């Protein structure tokens, strides 16, 4: 199957700082990328959807000014958590769509964010 | 929401068979995914059902009834490594961005 990578795999930061997470599709061009957040023992919650070269579509309740998404190319999307606070600590997972099977999403390995 | 419902937890013993159910209520249904997720890892694809019926893939099978809004994932010859969370996710027709709607996940524990 198609491969999606995320970097970093984990990050610890101080409250008030910004953190950037990268999501890359390694062997296919991703027309659409999705960003999810997952709290312990809960399911994936979609935060936003981004198409290459256009603005991201945010889910209700997700602050677009706090979670900045850039999808600059067909293989790279970034999520920046600005002015992070402890409640932003979570597991952030990206997925990419656009491989051979247009319905399937391929998930990255996730990024564990801990805000102190 | 899309009213996707699945049991929160299930337990079974090694070598047994377990069936994880998922019901949904949504307009424009296009298909249903099953993913497996181990703690601290990303989900991995198990199956995708678009048409009614049973699809078998090794020890795992997935069933879909579109008229009943119902799917199940069947795991045979359970192994300890099958202990994980199993997520069903609905794909909607007309959703040009391919958005998936996830259930809460079923945490399966396999005992020796």
PDB file of C-alpha atoms in Angstrom:
ATOM      1  CA  UNK A   1       0.000   0.000   0.000  1.00  0.00           C
ATOM      2  CA  UNK A   2       0.897   3.668  -0.139  1.00  0.00           C
ATOM      3  CA  UNK A   3       3.168   5.079   2.555  1.00  0.00           C
ATOM      4  CA  UNK A   4       2.546   8.186   4.601  1.00  0.00           C
ATOM      5  CA  UNK A   5       5.125   9.532   7.010  1.00  0.00           C
ATOM      6  CA  UNK A   6       4.848  12.015   9.853  1.00  0.00           C
ATOM      7  CA  UNK A   7       7.513  14.027  11.555  1.00  0.00           C
ATOM      8  CA  UNK A   8       8.203  14.276  14.388  1.00  0.00           C
ATOM      9  CA  UNK A   9       6.860  11.075  15.922  1.00  0.00           C
ATOM     10  CA  UNK A  10       6.756  12.725  19.312  1.00  0.00           C
ATOM     11  CA  UNK A  11       7.372  16.213  20.669  1.00  0.00           C
ATOM     12  CA  UNK A  12       7.394  17.816  24.089  1.00  0.00           C
ATOM     13  CA  UNK A  13       7.099  21.577  24.269  1.00  0.00           C
ATOM     14  CA  UNK A  14       6.476  24.353  26.749  1.00  0.00           C
ATOM     15  CA  UNK A  15       3.115  26.043  27.012  1.00  0.00           C
ATOM     16  CA  UNK A  16       2.853  29.022  24.683  1.00  0.00           C
ATOM     17  CA  UNK A  17       5.194  27.727  22.012  1.00  0.00           C
ATOM     18  CA  UNK A  18       4.263  26.614  18.504  1.00  0.00           C
ATOM     19  CA  UNK A  19       4.784  23.158  17.113  1.00  0.00           C
ATOM     20  CA  UNK A  20       4.837  22.119  13.467  1.00  0.00           C
ATOM     21  CA  UNK A  21       3.968  18.588  12.362  1.00  0.00           C
ATOM     22  CA  UNK A  22       4.719  17.388   8.845  1.00  0.00           C
ATOM     23  CA  UNK A  23       2.790  14.797   6.891  1.00  0.00           C
ATOM     24  CA  UNK A  24       4.256  13.388   3.687  1.00  0.00           C
ATOM     25  CA  UNK A  25       2.974  10.939   1.112  1.00  0.00           C
ATOM     26  CA  UNK A  26       6.103   9.094   0.059  1.00  0.00           C
ATOM     27  CA  UNK A  27       5.140   7.180  -3.046  1.00  0.00           C
ATOM     28  CA  UNK A  28       1.994   8.833  -4.355  1.00  0.00           C
ATOM     29  CA  UNK A  29       0.520  12.250  -4.890  1.00  0.00           C
ATOM     30  CA  UNK A  30      -2.074  13.085  -2.269  1.00  0.00           C
ATOM     31  CA  UNK A  31      -4.862  15.240  -3.611  1.00  0.00           C
ATOM     32  CA  UNK A  32      -6.384  15.461  -0.166  1.00  0.00           C
ATOM     33  CA  UNK A  33      -4.919  15.175   3.305  1.00  0.00           C
ATOM     34  CA  UNK A  34      -6.790  14.900   6.578  1.00  0.00           C
ATOM     35  CA  UNK A  35      -5.715  15.822  10.088  1.00  0.00           C
ATOM     36  CA  UNK A  36      -7.130  13.957  13.062  1.00  0.00           C
ATOM     37  CA  UNK A  37      -6.738  14.267  16.790  1.00  0.00           C
ATOM     38  CA  UNK A  38      -7.152  11.344  19.135  1.00  0.00           C
ATOM     39  CA  UNK A  39      -7.388  11.503  22.913  1.00  0.00           C
ATOM     40  CA  UNK A  40      -6.691   8.394  25.002  1.00  0.00           C
ATOM     41  CA  UNK A  41      -9.235   5.609  24.545  1.00  0.00           C
ATOM     42  CA  UNK A  42     -11.250   7.696  22.114  1.00  0.00           C
ATOM     43  CA  UNK A  43     -11.771   7.498  18.388  1.00  0.00           C
ATOM     44  CA  UNK A  44     -10.268   9.695  15.728  1.00  0.00           C
ATOM     45  CA  UNK A  45     -11.745  13.170  15.540  1.00  0.00           C
ATOM     46  CA  UNK A  46     -11.340  14.912  12.198  1.00  0.00           C
ATOM     47  CA  UNK A  47      -9.905  18.388  12.641  1.00  0.00           C
ATOM     48  CA  UNK A  48      -9.578  19.582   9.072  1.00  0.00           C
ATOM     49  CA  UNK A  49      -9.338  18.585   5.449  1.00  0.00           C
ATOM     50  CA  UNK A  50      -6.896  20.133   3.056  1.00  0.00           C
ATOM     51  CA  UNK A  51      -6.514  20.053  -0.686  1.00  0.00           C
ATOM     52  CA  UNK A  52      -3.262  20.987  -2.328  1.00  0.00           C
ATOM     53  CA  UNK A  53      -3.109  24.676  -3.130  1.00  0.00           C
ATOM     54  CA  UNK A  54      -6.314  25.693  -1.377  1.00  0.00           C
ATOM     55  CA  UNK A  55      -7.443  26.627   2.091  1.00  0.00           C
ATOM     56  CA  UNK A  56      -8.203  23.911   4.581  1.00  0.00           C
ATOM     57  CA  UNK A  57     -11.763  23.090   5.597  1.00  0.00           C
ATOM     58  CA  UNK A  58     -12.052  22.961   9.367  1.00  0.00           C
ATOM     59  CA  UNK A  59     -14.538  20.929  11.350  1.00  0.00           C
ATOM     60  CA  UNK A  60     -16.928  22.691  13.660  1.00  0.00           C
ATOM     61  CA  UNK A  61     -15.283  23.637  16.925  1.00  0.00           C
ATOM     62  CA  UNK A  62     -11.721  23.567  15.589  1.00  0.00           C
ATOM     63  CA  UNK A  63     -10.008  26.946  15.739  1.00  0.00           C
ATOM     64  CA  UNK A  64      -8.427  27.698  12.381  1.00  0.00           C
ATOM     65  CA  UNK A  65      -6.183  30.378  13.856  1.00  0.00           C
ATOM     66  CA  UNK A  66      -4.804  27.943  16.402  1.00  0.00           C
ATOM     67  CA  UNK A  67      -4.351  24.951  14.127  1.00  0.00           C
ATOM     68  CA  UNK A  68      -2.739  26.252  10.956  1.00  0.00           C
ATOM     69  CA  UNK A  69      -2.724  23.880   8.021  1.00  0.00           C
ATOM     70  CA  UNK A  70      -0.673  24.301   4.893  1.00  0.00           C
ATOM     71  CA  UNK A  71      -0.851  21.917   1.961  1.00  0.00           C
ATOM     72  CA  UNK A  72       1.842  23.395  -0.219  1.00  0.00           C
ATOM     73  CA  UNK A  73       2.432  20.426  -2.501  1.00  0.00           C
ATOM     74  CA  UNK A  74       0.862  17.129  -3.510  1.00  0.00           C
ATOM     75  CA  UNK A  75       3.144  15.285  -1.111  1.00  0.00           C
ATOM     76  CA  UNK A  76       3.340  17.549   1.930  1.00  0.00           C
ATOM     77  CA  UNK A  77       0.897  19.011   4.427  1.00  0.00           C
ATOM     78  CA  UNK A  78       1.828  20.681   7.696  1.00  0.00           C
ATOM     79  CA  UNK A  79      -0.146  21.282  10.871  1.00  0.00           C
ATOM     80  CA  UNK A  80       1.102  24.014  13.181  1.00  0.00           C
ATOM     81  CA  UNK A  81      -0.280  24.137  16.699  1.00  0.00           C
ATOM     82  CA  UNK A  82       0.163  27.755  17.701  1.00  0.00           C
ATOM     83  CA  UNK A  83       0.506  28.889  21.307  1.00  0.00           C
ATOM     84  CA  UNK A  84       0.128  25.340  22.517  1.00  0.00           C
ATOM     85  CA  UNK A  85      -1.447  24.644  25.902  1.00  0.00           C
ATOM     86  CA  UNK A  86      -1.562  21.456  27.983  1.00  0.00           C
ATOM     87  CA  UNK A  87      -5.083  20.692  26.739  1.00  0.00           C
ATOM     88  CA  UNK A  88      -3.645  20.447  23.223  1.00  0.00           C
ATOM     89  CA  UNK A  89      -1.650  17.410  24.300  1.00  0.00           C
ATOM     90  CA  UNK A  90      -2.904  14.598  22.120  1.00  0.00           C
ATOM     91  CA  UNK A  91      -2.071  12.114  19.375  1.00  0.00           C
ATOM     92  CA  UNK A  92      -2.212  13.841  16.002  1.00  0.00           C
ATOM     93  CA  UNK A  93      -2.621  11.629  12.931  1.00  0.00           C
ATOM     94  CA  UNK A  94      -2.672  12.602   9.291  1.00  0.00           C
ATOM     95  CA  UNK A  95      -4.022  10.607   6.405  1.00  0.00           C
ATOM     96  CA  UNK A  96      -3.694  11.037   2.694  1.00  0.00           C
ATOM     97  CA  UNK A  97      -6.001  10.198  -0.159  1.00  0.00           C
ATOM     98  CA  UNK A  98      -5.132   9.977  -3.787  1.00  0.00           C
ATOM     99  CA  UNK A  99      -3.406   6.700  -4.306  1.00  0.00           C
ATOM    100  CA  UNK A 100      -4.532   3.997  -6.702  1.00  0.00           C
ATOM    101  CA  UNK A 101      -7.747   3.544  -4.740  1.00  0.00           C
ATOM    102  CA  UNK A 102      -9.359   6.959  -4.492  1.00  0.00           C
ATOM    103  CA  UNK A 103     -11.655   5.880  -1.634  1.00  0.00           C
ATOM    104  CA  UNK A 104      -8.938   4.628   0.650  1.00  0.00           C
ATOM    105  CA  UNK A 105      -7.057   6.802   3.088  1.00  0.00           C
ATOM    106  CA  UNK A 106      -3.535   5.946   4.154  1.00  0.00           C
ATOM    107  CA  UNK A 107      -2.591   6.945   7.655  1.00  0.00           C
ATOM    108  CA  UNK A 108       0.652   8.307   8.931  1.00  0.00           C
ATOM    109  CA  UNK A 109       2.218   6.838  12.090  1.00  0.00           C
ATOM    110  CA  UNK A 110       1.004   9.721  14.246  1.00  0.00           C
ATOM    111  CA  UNK A 111       2.671  12.410  16.347  1.00  0.00           C
ATOM    112  CA  UNK A 112       2.426  12.383  20.135  1.00  0.00           C
ATOM    113  CA  UNK A 113       2.339  15.991  21.369  1.00  0.00           C
ATOM    114  CA  UNK A 114       2.874  16.745  25.047  1.00  0.00           C
ATOM    115  CA  UNK A 115       2.580  20.344  26.191  1.00  0.00           C
ATOM    116  CA  UNK A 116       4.045  21.075  29.608  1.00  0.00           C
TER     117      UNK A 116
ATOM    118  CA  UNK B   1     -23.229  13.281  13.410  1.00  0.00           C
ATOM    119  CA  UNK B   2     -23.595  10.141  11.382  1.00  0.00           C
ATOM    120  CA  UNK B   3     -24.796   7.913  14.253  1.00  0.00           C
ATOM    121  CA  UNK B   4     -22.122   5.279  13.888  1.00  0.00           C
ATOM    122  CA  UNK B   5     -22.381   2.852  16.759  1.00  0.00           C
ATOM    123  CA  UNK B   6     -20.136   0.008  17.841  1.00  0.00           C
ATOM    124  CA  UNK B   7     -19.561  -1.692  21.200  1.00  0.00           C
ATOM    125  CA  UNK B   8     -16.953  -0.064  23.404  1.00  0.00           C
ATOM    126  CA  UNK B   9     -15.222  -3.207  24.584  1.00  0.00           C
ATOM    127  CA  UNK B  10     -15.122  -6.928  23.836  1.00  0.00           C
ATOM    128  CA  UNK B  11     -13.090  -9.809  25.203  1.00  0.00           C
ATOM    129  CA  UNK B  12     -12.349 -13.242  23.788  1.00  0.00           C
ATOM    130  CA  UNK B  13      -9.906 -16.081  24.229  1.00  0.00           C
ATOM    131  CA  UNK B  14      -7.098 -17.161  21.972  1.00  0.00           C
ATOM    132  CA  UNK B  15      -8.271 -19.388  19.122  1.00  0.00           C
ATOM    133  CA  UNK B  16     -11.874 -18.243  19.391  1.00  0.00           C
ATOM    134  CA  UNK B  17     -14.030 -16.322  16.913  1.00  0.00           C
ATOM    135  CA  UNK B  18     -15.303 -12.824  17.628  1.00  0.00           C
ATOM    136  CA  UNK B  19     -17.747 -10.616  15.737  1.00  0.00           C
ATOM    137  CA  UNK B  20     -17.615  -6.841  16.100  1.00  0.00           C
ATOM    138  CA  UNK B  21     -20.777  -5.077  14.972  1.00  0.00           C
ATOM    139  CA  UNK B  22     -21.175  -1.589  13.574  1.00  0.00           C
ATOM    140  CA  UNK B  23     -24.443   0.153  12.791  1.00  0.00           C
ATOM    141  CA  UNK B  24     -24.818   3.453  11.033  1.00  0.00           C
ATOM    142  CA  UNK B  25     -27.445   5.942   9.985  1.00  0.00           C
ATOM    143  CA  UNK B  26     -26.371   8.251   7.244  1.00  0.00           C
ATOM    144  CA  UNK B  27     -27.521   9.699   3.966  1.00  0.00           C
ATOM    145  CA  UNK B  28     -25.503   9.159   0.849  1.00  0.00           C
ATOM    146  CA  UNK B  29     -23.749   6.058   2.120  1.00  0.00           C
ATOM    147  CA  UNK B  30     -20.993   4.910  -0.226  1.00  0.00           C
ATOM    148  CA  UNK B  31     -19.024   2.320   1.680  1.00  0.00           C
ATOM    149  CA  UNK B  32     -17.678   1.216   5.035  1.00  0.00           C
ATOM    150  CA  UNK B  33     -14.106   0.751   6.199  1.00  0.00           C
ATOM    151  CA  UNK B  34     -12.711  -1.319   9.043  1.00  0.00           C
ATOM    152  CA  UNK B  35      -9.393  -0.317  10.587  1.00  0.00           C
ATOM    153  CA  UNK B  36      -7.267  -1.902  13.285  1.00  0.00           C
ATOM    154  CA  UNK B  37      -5.403   0.358  15.684  1.00  0.00           C
ATOM    155  CA  UNK B  38      -2.891  -0.728  18.308  1.00  0.00           C
ATOM    156  CA  UNK B  39      -2.306   1.610  21.221  1.00  0.00           C
ATOM    157  CA  UNK B  40      -0.107   4.551  20.278  1.00  0.00           C
ATOM    158  CA  UNK B  41      -0.060   3.647  16.601  1.00  0.00           C
ATOM    159  CA  UNK B  42      -1.922   4.803  13.516  1.00  0.00           C
ATOM    160  CA  UNK B  43      -4.879   2.822  12.151  1.00  0.00           C
ATOM    161  CA  UNK B  44      -4.154   0.146   9.580  1.00  0.00           C
ATOM    162  CA  UNK B  45      -6.570  -0.787   6.826  1.00  0.00           C
ATOM    163  CA  UNK B  46      -8.451  -4.071   7.157  1.00  0.00           C
ATOM    164  CA  UNK B  47     -11.342  -3.945   4.699  1.00  0.00           C
ATOM    165  CA  UNK B  48     -13.629  -1.799   2.607  1.00  0.00           C
ATOM    166  CA  UNK B  49     -17.182  -2.919   1.774  1.00  0.00           C
ATOM    167  CA  UNK B  50     -19.258  -1.131  -0.823  1.00  0.00           C
ATOM    168  CA  UNK B  51     -21.705  -3.863  -1.866  1.00  0.00           C
ATOM    169  CA  UNK B  52     -23.836  -6.129   0.311  1.00  0.00           C
ATOM    170  CA  UNK B  53     -22.286  -9.382   1.348  1.00  0.00           C
ATOM    171  CA  UNK B  54     -19.336 -10.995   2.994  1.00  0.00           C
ATOM    172  CA  UNK B  55     -15.741 -10.404   2.004  1.00  0.00           C
ATOM    173  CA  UNK B  56     -13.156 -12.783   3.372  1.00  0.00           C
ATOM    174  CA  UNK B  57      -9.497 -11.984   3.739  1.00  0.00           C
ATOM    175  CA  UNK B  58      -7.569 -14.612   5.624  1.00  0.00           C
ATOM    176  CA  UNK B  59      -8.614 -14.726   9.283  1.00  0.00           C
ATOM    177  CA  UNK B  60     -10.622 -11.528   8.911  1.00  0.00           C
ATOM    178  CA  UNK B  61     -13.980 -11.161   7.154  1.00  0.00           C
ATOM    179  CA  UNK B  62     -16.248  -8.172   6.821  1.00  0.00           C
ATOM    180  CA  UNK B  63     -19.962  -8.114   6.093  1.00  0.00           C
ATOM    181  CA  UNK B  64     -22.202  -5.298   4.935  1.00  0.00           C
ATOM    182  CA  UNK B  65     -25.970  -4.883   4.673  1.00  0.00           C
ATOM    183  CA  UNK B  66     -26.762  -1.509   3.154  1.00  0.00           C
ATOM    184  CA  UNK B  67     -30.505  -1.852   3.669  1.00  0.00           C
ATOM    185  CA  UNK B  68     -30.034  -2.511   7.393  1.00  0.00           C
ATOM    186  CA  UNK B  69     -27.232  -0.004   7.937  1.00  0.00           C
ATOM    187  CA  UNK B  70     -25.171  -2.773   9.468  1.00  0.00           C
ATOM    188  CA  UNK B  71     -21.710  -4.197   9.174  1.00  0.00           C
ATOM    189  CA  UNK B  72     -19.614  -6.616  11.136  1.00  0.00           C
ATOM    190  CA  UNK B  73     -15.986  -7.616  11.298  1.00  0.00           C
ATOM    191  CA  UNK B  74     -15.368 -11.303  11.986  1.00  0.00           C
ATOM    192  CA  UNK B  75     -12.043 -12.391  13.418  1.00  0.00           C
ATOM    193  CA  UNK B  76     -11.250 -16.108  13.414  1.00  0.00           C
ATOM    194  CA  UNK B  77      -8.527 -18.090  15.186  1.00  0.00           C
ATOM    195  CA  UNK B  78      -7.842 -15.183  17.472  1.00  0.00           C
ATOM    196  CA  UNK B  79      -4.264 -14.461  18.429  1.00  0.00           C
ATOM    197  CA  UNK B  80      -2.889 -12.349  21.245  1.00  0.00           C
ATOM    198  CA  UNK B  81      -1.658  -9.799  18.715  1.00  0.00           C
ATOM    199  CA  UNK B  82      -5.265  -9.182  17.655  1.00  0.00           C
ATOM    200  CA  UNK B  83      -5.776  -7.254  20.894  1.00  0.00           C
ATOM    201  CA  UNK B  84      -6.397  -3.753  19.544  1.00  0.00           C
ATOM    202  CA  UNK B  85      -9.060  -1.167  18.859  1.00  0.00           C
ATOM    203  CA  UNK B  86     -11.214  -1.807  15.786  1.00  0.00           C
ATOM    204  CA  UNK B  87     -12.703   1.220  14.085  1.00  0.00           C
ATOM    205  CA  UNK B  88     -15.509   1.277  11.560  1.00  0.00           C
ATOM    206  CA  UNK B  89     -15.712   4.311   9.323  1.00  0.00           C
ATOM    207  CA  UNK B  90     -18.341   5.378   6.816  1.00  0.00           C
ATOM    208  CA  UNK B  91     -17.526   6.880   3.443  1.00  0.00           C
ATOM    209  CA  UNK B  92     -20.247   9.109   2.042  1.00  0.00           C
ATOM    210  CA  UNK B  93     -21.191   9.470  -1.608  1.00  0.00           C
ATOM    211  CA  UNK B  94     -20.870  12.967  -2.914  1.00  0.00           C
ATOM    212  CA  UNK B  95     -18.265  13.820  -0.330  1.00  0.00           C
ATOM    213  CA  UNK B  96     -15.761  15.098  -2.829  1.00  0.00           C
ATOM    214  CA  UNK B  97     -13.090  15.379  -0.220  1.00  0.00           C
ATOM    215  CA  UNK B  98     -13.435  11.720   0.739  1.00  0.00           C
ATOM    216  CA  UNK B  99     -14.215  12.471   4.344  1.00  0.00           C
ATOM    217  CA  UNK B 100     -14.559   9.476   6.646  1.00  0.00           C
ATOM    218  CA  UNK B 101     -16.850   9.341   9.654  1.00  0.00           C
ATOM    219  CA  UNK B 102     -15.424   7.141  12.401  1.00  0.00           C
ATOM    220  CA  UNK B 103     -17.164   5.186  15.098  1.00  0.00           C
ATOM    221  CA  UNK B 104     -15.817   5.324  18.646  1.00  0.00           C
ATOM    222  CA  UNK B 105     -13.895   2.095  18.204  1.00  0.00           C
ATOM    223  CA  UNK B 106     -14.204  -1.314  19.868  1.00  0.00           C
ATOM    224  CA  UNK B 107     -11.368  -2.288  22.191  1.00  0.00           C
ATOM    225  CA  UNK B 108     -10.809  -6.025  21.796  1.00  0.00           C
ATOM    226  CA  UNK B 109      -8.825  -7.902  24.423  1.00  0.00           C
ATOM    227  CA  UNK B 110      -7.693 -11.429  23.630  1.00  0.00           C
ATOM    228  CA  UNK B 111      -6.881 -13.607  26.650  1.00  0.00           C
ATOM    229  CA  UNK B 112      -4.620 -16.657  26.571  1.00  0.00           C
TER     230      UNK B 112
END
